[in-house]
Amino acid sequence: MKDSVRIGMIGAGHIAHSHAEAWRKEASLTAVASRRIESARSLADRYGIPHVCRDVDELLNRSDVDAVGITTPHHLHHPIALAALNAGKSVFSEKPLAMNGSQAREMWLAARRYGAKTGIQSGLRLFSALRLLSRLLRDGTAGRVHTFDAHWSFDWARQPDFPLTWRFRRAEAGTGALGDLGVYMIDAARWLVGEISQVNAELALYVTHRPLLTAEDHFGELRRKHREGELDIPRETGQVENDDVCQLMLRFENGARGSIRASRLHQEHTLRVDCERTSYFWQMEGGGDLMERASDDKYMPVWVPATSHDDSIVTTFLDNIRQDRDEAPTFRDGLAAQLVIDAAVESNDTGRWVEVERI
Ligand SMILES: NC(=O)c1ccc[n+]([C@@H]2O[C@H](COP(=O)([O-])OP(=O)(O)OC[C@H]3O[C@@H](n4cnc5c(N)ncnc54)[C@H](OP(=O)(O)O)[C@@H]3O)[C@@H](O)[C@H]2O)c1
């Protein structure tokens, strides 16, 4: 039944609004908890969530919560997911799944031990053009994949006076552009081409200091206030601790090669896959058509069939619960992406190609 899965949300910040929209269309929103009860209350009022919990434990103790959706800063995904699994809940988590591969592995193994369903936010898998590309690559008409090249960049941090939030601190965010943005393309690379076996990466920091602002605005509100000049920006600055831009070179198990660039200072959303007989190019902006070029021809749009589905980020997770299956993306995919992130960090530190740990 459409509304039979009862959801408790943990985190009530910027992205929690998109999650609440998705949950309320496809499931039943029962409860919400956040760090500050006022944030939880405000989300509850807006989306008609009946119970506001004082803290995470109170939410996890509720018998009317079957599954938990986590939208907190990155360092909390691991402890909250483990506590939720331990309390018998299924868990859907924002990306990146954890702070490192060993945390992610612990989460995946715990879910398997409890027989719980898991899901991760992996928005690129929802684009119709990319779903078609995935089918075209699988059916083999394009031939073997030679190269995968992708950019996933949002320039929200381009201005050096954008304040120092948790996203710039290693203890709360882990890596910067890599874990926040590059992770999407790591997941897309695995989904479209196959497992990544080796990585050579460079992580770059350009804006080393940012204003220390104590305001507790959520991400979207902070961006709006910054854009509209409503922030009283202090002169005191703090150290940025993670990457503004990451560049990864990839080797895939099937022999394909690839590259990924992600940045929080620039803007670009493109993906191309060059195969033996055909090349494909996709750009999110401007309609998001899938373009193809067979030989000497121009790039031409590929007709993307209209879909009857209206999947959201949570559809696969909810279907997995209802149908007792484990279709990707689950924590296993979150772990796989995390292992690539770990390899990229090691490669940046050592200046060498690094083997990606196998699951
Ligand atoms: N922003 C985006 O466009 C976007 C897009 C895709 C994915 N994501 C992912 O979504 C997640 C959250 O990002 P965001 O942009 O929504 O961040 P955000 O606006 O800063 O919100 C973070 C939320 O986590 C809550 N929180 C912090 N510490 C907590 C604790 N100890 N216990 C419970 N809740 C706690 C905060 O509580 P308070 O409400 O009390 O402050 C806030 O509600 C991250 O994994 C991020 O990578 C974000």
Coordinates of C-alpha atoms and ligand atoms in Angstrom, one line a residue:
M1 CA 0.0 0.0 0.0
K2 CA 1.2 3.5 -0.9
D3 CA 1.2 4.9 2.6
S4 CA 2.1 1.8 4.6
V5 CA 5.7 2.7 5.3
R6 CA 6.0 5.1 8.2
I7 CA 8.9 7.5 8.1
G8 CA 10.9 9.4 10.8
M9 CA 13.1 12.2 9.5
I10 CA 16.4 13.1 11.3
G11 CA 17.7 16.5 10.3
A12 CA 15.4 19.4 9.3
G13 CA 17.8 21.6 7.3
H14 CA 17.9 22.6 3.6
I15 CA 17.7 19.3 1.9
A16 CA 15.2 17.9 4.4
H17 CA 12.5 19.9 2.5
S18 CA 13.0 17.9 -0.7
H19 CA 13.0 14.7 1.3
A20 CA 9.8 15.7 3.1
E21 CA 8.1 16.4 -0.3
A22 CA 9.2 13.0 -1.6
W23 CA 8.2 11.1 1.6
R24 CA 4.8 12.6 1.8
K25 CA 3.9 11.7 -1.8
E26 CA 5.0 8.0 -1.4
A27 CA 4.8 7.1 2.3
S28 CA 3.6 8.3 5.7
L29 CA 5.6 10.9 7.6
T30 CA 5.2 10.2 11.3
A31 CA 8.0 12.0 13.2
V32 CA 10.9 14.4 12.9
A33 CA 14.0 15.1 15.1
S34 CA 16.8 17.6 14.6
R35 CA 19.5 19.2 16.7
R36 CA 17.3 22.2 17.6
I37 CA 13.7 21.4 18.3
E38 CA 12.6 24.6 16.6
S39 CA 13.9 23.4 13.3
A40 CA 12.1 20.1 13.7
R41 CA 8.9 21.9 14.7
S42 CA 9.1 24.2 11.7
L43 CA 9.5 21.3 9.3
A44 CA 6.7 19.4 11.0
D45 CA 4.3 22.4 10.7
R46 CA 5.1 22.8 7.0
Y47 CA 4.7 19.2 6.0
G48 CA 2.0 18.1 8.5
I49 CA 4.3 15.7 10.4
P50 CA 2.4 14.7 13.6
H51 CA 5.2 14.1 16.1
V52 CA 8.2 16.4 16.9
C53 CA 10.8 14.5 18.9
R54 CA 13.3 16.1 21.4
D55 CA 16.2 14.0 20.1
V56 CA 17.2 11.1 17.8
D57 CA 16.7 8.5 20.6
E58 CA 13.1 9.5 21.1
L59 CA 12.4 9.2 17.4
L60 CA 14.1 5.8 17.2
N61 CA 12.1 4.5 20.2
R62 CA 8.8 5.2 18.4
S63 CA 7.0 2.1 17.3
D64 CA 5.2 4.0 14.6
V65 CA 8.4 4.6 12.7
D66 CA 9.4 1.8 10.3
A67 CA 12.1 3.7 8.4
V68 CA 14.4 6.6 9.0
G69 CA 15.6 9.3 6.6
I70 CA 18.9 11.0 7.5
T71 CA 19.7 14.5 6.3
T72 CA 22.3 15.6 8.8
P73 CA 26.0 16.7 8.3
H74 CA 28.2 13.8 7.1
H75 CA 29.8 12.8 10.3
L76 CA 26.4 11.9 11.8
H77 CA 25.3 9.5 9.0
H78 CA 27.3 6.6 10.6
P79 CA 26.2 6.9 14.3
I80 CA 22.6 7.7 13.4
A81 CA 22.3 4.9 10.8
L82 CA 23.8 2.3 13.2
A83 CA 21.5 3.4 16.0
A84 CA 18.5 3.2 13.7
L85 CA 19.4 -0.2 12.4
N86 CA 19.9 -1.4 16.0
A87 CA 16.4 -0.1 16.8
G88 CA 15.0 -2.3 13.9
K89 CA 14.4 0.5 11.4
S90 CA 15.2 0.6 7.7
V91 CA 17.5 3.5 6.8
F92 CA 17.7 6.0 3.9
S93 CA 20.8 8.3 4.1
E94 CA 22.0 11.3 2.3
K95 CA 25.4 11.1 0.6
P96 CA 28.2 10.6 1.2
L97 CA 27.3 7.5 3.2
A98 CA 30.0 8.0 5.8
M99 CA 33.3 9.6 6.6
N100 CA 35.4 6.7 5.3
G101 CA 35.2 3.2 4.0
S102 CA 35.4 1.4 7.3
Q103 CA 32.4 3.3 8.7
A104 CA 30.5 2.6 5.5
R105 CA 31.3 -1.1 5.6
E106 CA 30.1 -1.3 9.2
M107 CA 26.8 0.3 8.2
W108 CA 26.3 -2.1 5.2
L109 CA 27.2 -5.1 7.3
A110 CA 24.9 -4.0 10.2
A111 CA 22.0 -3.7 7.7
R112 CA 22.7 -7.1 6.3
R113 CA 22.9 -8.6 9.8
Y114 CA 19.5 -7.1 10.8
G115 CA 18.0 -7.8 7.4
A116 CA 17.1 -4.2 7.1
K117 CA 16.5 -2.3 3.8
T118 CA 18.8 0.6 3.0
G119 CA 18.9 3.4 0.5
I120 CA 21.1 6.3 -0.5
Q121 CA 20.4 9.6 -2.2
S122 CA 21.7 9.2 -5.7
G123 CA 19.9 11.8 -7.8
L124 CA 21.7 11.2 -11.1
R125 CA 20.0 7.8 -11.4
L126 CA 16.7 9.6 -11.8
F127 CA 17.3 11.5 -15.0
S128 CA 15.4 9.8 -17.9
A129 CA 18.2 10.6 -20.4
L130 CA 20.8 8.8 -18.1
R131 CA 18.4 5.9 -17.5
L132 CA 18.3 5.5 -21.3
L133 CA 22.0 5.8 -21.5
S134 CA 22.4 3.1 -18.9
R135 CA 20.2 0.8 -21.1
L136 CA 22.0 1.7 -24.3
L137 CA 25.4 0.9 -22.7
R138 CA 24.1 -2.4 -21.3
D139 CA 22.5 -3.6 -24.6
G140 CA 25.9 -3.4 -26.3
T141 CA 25.0 -1.6 -29.5
A142 CA 27.5 1.2 -28.8
G143 CA 30.3 -1.4 -28.3
R144 CA 32.8 -1.4 -25.5
V145 CA 33.1 1.7 -23.3
H146 CA 36.4 3.4 -23.9
T147 CA 36.1 6.5 -21.6
F148 CA 33.8 8.2 -19.1
D149 CA 34.3 11.9 -18.4
A150 CA 32.1 13.8 -16.0
H151 CA 31.8 17.2 -14.2
W152 CA 29.5 17.9 -11.3
S153 CA 30.1 21.4 -10.0
F154 CA 28.0 24.1 -8.3
D155 CA 29.6 27.5 -7.7
W156 CA 27.9 28.3 -4.3
A157 CA 31.3 28.8 -2.6
R158 CA 33.0 30.9 -5.3
Q159 CA 32.9 34.1 -3.3
P160 CA 35.7 34.0 -0.6
D161 CA 33.3 35.8 1.9
F162 CA 30.9 32.9 1.9
P163 CA 31.0 31.8 5.6
L164 CA 32.8 28.9 7.1
T165 CA 30.0 26.3 7.7
W166 CA 30.3 22.6 8.7
R167 CA 30.9 21.8 5.0
F168 CA 34.4 23.3 5.1
R169 CA 35.5 21.4 8.2
R170 CA 37.0 17.9 8.0
A171 CA 35.5 16.7 11.3
E172 CA 31.9 17.2 10.1
A173 CA 32.2 17.0 6.4
G174 CA 35.2 14.8 5.6
T175 CA 36.4 15.8 2.2
G176 CA 35.0 18.9 0.5
A177 CA 33.9 18.9 -3.2
L178 CA 34.9 15.2 -3.5
G179 CA 32.4 13.8 -0.9
D180 CA 29.8 16.5 -1.4
L181 CA 29.7 16.6 -5.3
G182 CA 32.2 14.1 -6.8
V183 CA 30.4 11.3 -5.0
Y184 CA 27.4 11.7 -7.5
M185 CA 29.7 11.1 -10.5
I186 CA 31.5 8.2 -8.7
D187 CA 28.1 6.6 -8.3
A188 CA 27.1 7.4 -11.9
A189 CA 30.4 6.0 -13.2
R190 CA 29.8 2.7 -11.4
W191 CA 26.2 2.5 -12.5
L192 CA 26.9 3.3 -16.2
V193 CA 30.3 1.7 -16.8
G194 CA 31.2 -0.7 -14.0
E195 CA 33.4 -1.0 -10.9
I196 CA 36.3 1.3 -10.6
S197 CA 39.6 -0.5 -9.8
Q198 CA 42.2 2.3 -9.5
V199 CA 42.2 6.0 -8.9
N200 CA 44.7 8.8 -9.4
A201 CA 43.4 12.0 -7.8
E202 CA 44.3 15.6 -6.8
L203 CA 42.3 17.6 -4.3
A204 CA 42.8 21.4 -4.5
L205 CA 42.0 24.2 -2.0
Y206 CA 41.9 27.7 -3.4
V207 CA 40.0 29.7 -0.8
T208 CA 42.0 28.9 2.3
H209 CA 40.1 31.1 4.8
R210 CA 36.5 32.1 5.2
P211 CA 34.6 34.4 7.6
L212 CA 33.7 32.8 11.0
L213 CA 30.0 33.4 11.2
T214 CA 28.1 32.0 14.2
A215 CA 24.6 32.1 12.6
E216 CA 22.9 28.7 12.5
D217 CA 21.0 29.2 9.2
H218 CA 20.5 26.1 7.1
F219 CA 22.4 25.8 3.8
G220 CA 19.7 27.3 1.5
E221 CA 18.9 30.2 3.7
L222 CA 22.5 31.0 4.2
R223 CA 23.1 31.1 0.5
R224 CA 20.1 33.3 0.0
K225 CA 21.2 35.8 2.7
H226 CA 24.7 35.8 1.3
R227 CA 23.5 36.4 -2.3
E228 CA 21.2 39.2 -1.2
G229 CA 23.8 40.9 1.0
E230 CA 21.8 40.3 4.2
L231 CA 24.7 38.7 6.2
D232 CA 26.8 40.8 8.6
I233 CA 30.1 39.2 7.6
P234 CA 32.7 39.3 10.4
R235 CA 36.4 40.2 9.7
E236 CA 37.6 37.2 11.7
T237 CA 38.3 34.2 9.5
G238 CA 39.0 30.5 10.0
Q239 CA 40.9 27.9 8.1
V240 CA 39.1 25.9 5.4
E241 CA 40.1 22.2 5.9
N242 CA 39.0 20.4 2.7
D243 CA 39.0 20.5 -1.1
D244 CA 37.3 23.1 -3.3
V245 CA 38.0 21.1 -6.4
C246 CA 38.8 17.5 -7.0
Q247 CA 40.1 15.8 -10.1
L248 CA 40.1 12.0 -10.4
M249 CA 41.5 9.8 -13.1
L250 CA 39.8 6.4 -13.1
R251 CA 40.6 2.9 -14.3
F252 CA 37.6 0.5 -14.5
E253 CA 37.8 -3.2 -14.0
N254 CA 36.5 -3.7 -17.5
G255 CA 39.4 -1.8 -19.1
A256 CA 37.6 1.5 -19.6
R257 CA 39.3 4.8 -18.4
G258 CA 37.6 7.8 -17.0
S259 CA 37.8 11.2 -15.3
I260 CA 35.7 13.1 -12.8
R261 CA 35.9 16.7 -11.8
A262 CA 33.8 18.3 -9.1
S263 CA 34.1 21.8 -7.7
R264 CA 32.2 24.1 -5.3
L265 CA 33.7 27.2 -7.0
H266 CA 32.6 26.6 -10.6
Q267 CA 29.4 25.5 -12.4
E268 CA 29.2 22.5 -14.8
H269 CA 27.1 19.4 -15.1
T270 CA 28.1 17.3 -18.0
L271 CA 28.8 13.6 -18.7
R272 CA 30.2 11.9 -21.7
V273 CA 30.8 8.3 -22.5
D274 CA 32.9 7.4 -25.6
C275 CA 32.4 3.9 -26.9
E276 CA 33.7 1.8 -29.7
R277 CA 30.9 2.7 -32.2
T278 CA 29.1 5.7 -30.5
S279 CA 29.8 8.7 -28.3
Y280 CA 27.2 10.0 -25.9
F281 CA 27.1 13.5 -24.3
W282 CA 24.7 14.8 -21.7
Q283 CA 24.4 18.2 -20.1
M284 CA 21.9 18.8 -17.3
E285 CA 21.3 22.4 -18.3
G286 CA 19.3 23.2 -21.4
G287 CA 16.8 20.4 -21.3
G288 CA 19.1 17.6 -20.4
D289 CA 18.9 15.8 -23.8
L290 CA 21.1 12.8 -24.5
M291 CA 23.2 13.5 -27.6
E292 CA 24.9 10.9 -29.7
R293 CA 27.5 10.9 -32.5
A294 CA 28.2 7.7 -34.4
S295 CA 31.0 8.6 -36.8
D296 CA 31.7 11.7 -38.9
D297 CA 28.2 13.0 -38.1
K298 CA 27.1 15.9 -35.9
Y299 CA 26.0 15.2 -32.4
M300 CA 22.2 14.5 -32.6
P301 CA 19.7 14.2 -29.8
V302 CA 18.6 10.7 -28.9
W303 CA 14.9 10.3 -28.5
V304 CA 14.3 9.7 -24.9
P305 CA 11.0 7.8 -24.5
A306 CA 8.4 9.5 -22.3
T307 CA 8.2 7.7 -19.0
S308 CA 5.1 6.8 -17.1
H309 CA 7.0 6.7 -13.9
D310 CA 7.5 9.7 -11.6
D311 CA 10.2 8.3 -9.4
S312 CA 11.7 10.4 -6.6
I313 CA 14.9 9.9 -4.6
V314 CA 13.0 7.6 -2.2
T315 CA 11.0 5.4 -4.6
T316 CA 13.5 2.5 -5.0
F317 CA 14.1 2.4 -1.2
L318 CA 10.3 2.3 -0.5
D319 CA 9.8 -0.4 -3.2
N320 CA 12.6 -2.4 -1.7
I321 CA 10.8 -2.4 1.6
R322 CA 7.4 -3.2 0.1
Q323 CA 8.7 -5.9 -2.2
D324 CA 11.5 -7.3 0.0
R325 CA 14.3 -6.8 -2.5
D326 CA 17.6 -4.9 -2.6
E327 CA 17.7 -2.9 -5.8
A328 CA 20.5 -0.3 -6.1
P329 CA 21.2 2.2 -4.8
T330 CA 21.6 0.7 -1.3
F331 CA 24.2 1.1 1.4
R332 CA 26.3 -1.3 -0.7
D333 CA 26.6 1.4 -3.4
G334 CA 27.3 4.0 -0.7
L335 CA 30.1 1.8 0.5
A336 CA 31.5 1.3 -3.0
A337 CA 31.5 5.1 -3.6
Q338 CA 33.1 5.6 -0.2
L339 CA 35.9 3.2 -1.1
V340 CA 36.7 5.2 -4.2
I341 CA 36.7 8.4 -2.2
D342 CA 39.2 6.8 0.3
A343 CA 41.4 5.8 -2.7
A344 CA 41.2 9.3 -4.1
V345 CA 42.3 10.8 -0.7
E346 CA 45.2 8.3 -0.5
S347 CA 46.2 9.1 -4.1
N348 CA 46.2 12.8 -3.3
D349 CA 48.4 12.2 -0.3
T350 CA 50.9 9.9 -2.0
G351 CA 50.9 11.2 -5.5
R352 CA 50.3 7.7 -6.9
W353 CA 47.7 5.5 -8.5
V354 CA 45.8 3.7 -5.7
E355 CA 43.9 0.4 -5.9
V356 CA 40.3 0.7 -4.8
E357 CA 39.5 -1.7 -1.9
R358 CA 37.0 -4.4 -3.0
I359 CA 33.7 -5.0 -1.2
Ligands
LIG1 N1 22.1 21.3 0.4 C1 22.0 20.6 -0.7 O1 21.7 21.1 -1.8 C2 22.1 19.1 -0.7 C3 21.9 18.4 -1.8 C4 22.0 17.1 -1.8 C5 22.4 16.5 -0.6 N2 22.7 17.1 0.5 C6 23.2 16.4 1.7 O2 22.2 16.5 2.7 C7 22.8 16.5 4.0 C8 22.4 17.7 4.8 O3 22.7 18.8 4.0 P1 21.9 20.2 4.2 O4 22.4 21.1 3.1 O5 20.5 20.0 4.4 O6 22.5 20.8 5.6 P2 22.0 21.9 6.6 O7 21.0 22.8 5.9 O8 23.1 22.4 7.3 O9 21.1 21.0 7.6 C9 21.6 20.1 8.5 C10 20.6 19.5 9.4 O10 21.2 18.5 10.3 C11 20.8 18.8 11.6 N3 21.7 18.4 12.6 C12 22.9 18.9 12.9 N4 23.4 18.2 14.0 C13 22.5 17.3 14.3 C14 22.4 16.3 15.4 N5 23.4 16.2 16.2 N6 21.3 15.6 15.4 C15 20.3 15.7 14.6 N7 20.3 16.7 13.6 C16 21.4 17.4 13.5 C17 20.7 20.4 11.6 O11 19.9 20.7 12.8 P3 19.2 22.1 13.1 O12 18.0 22.1 12.2 O13 18.9 22.1 14.5 O14 20.2 23.1 12.7 C18 20.0 20.6 10.3 O15 18.6 20.4 10.4 C19 24.3 16.3 3.7 O16 24.6 14.9 3.7 C20 24.4 16.9 2.3 O17 25.6 16.4 1.6 C21 22.5 18.5 0.5

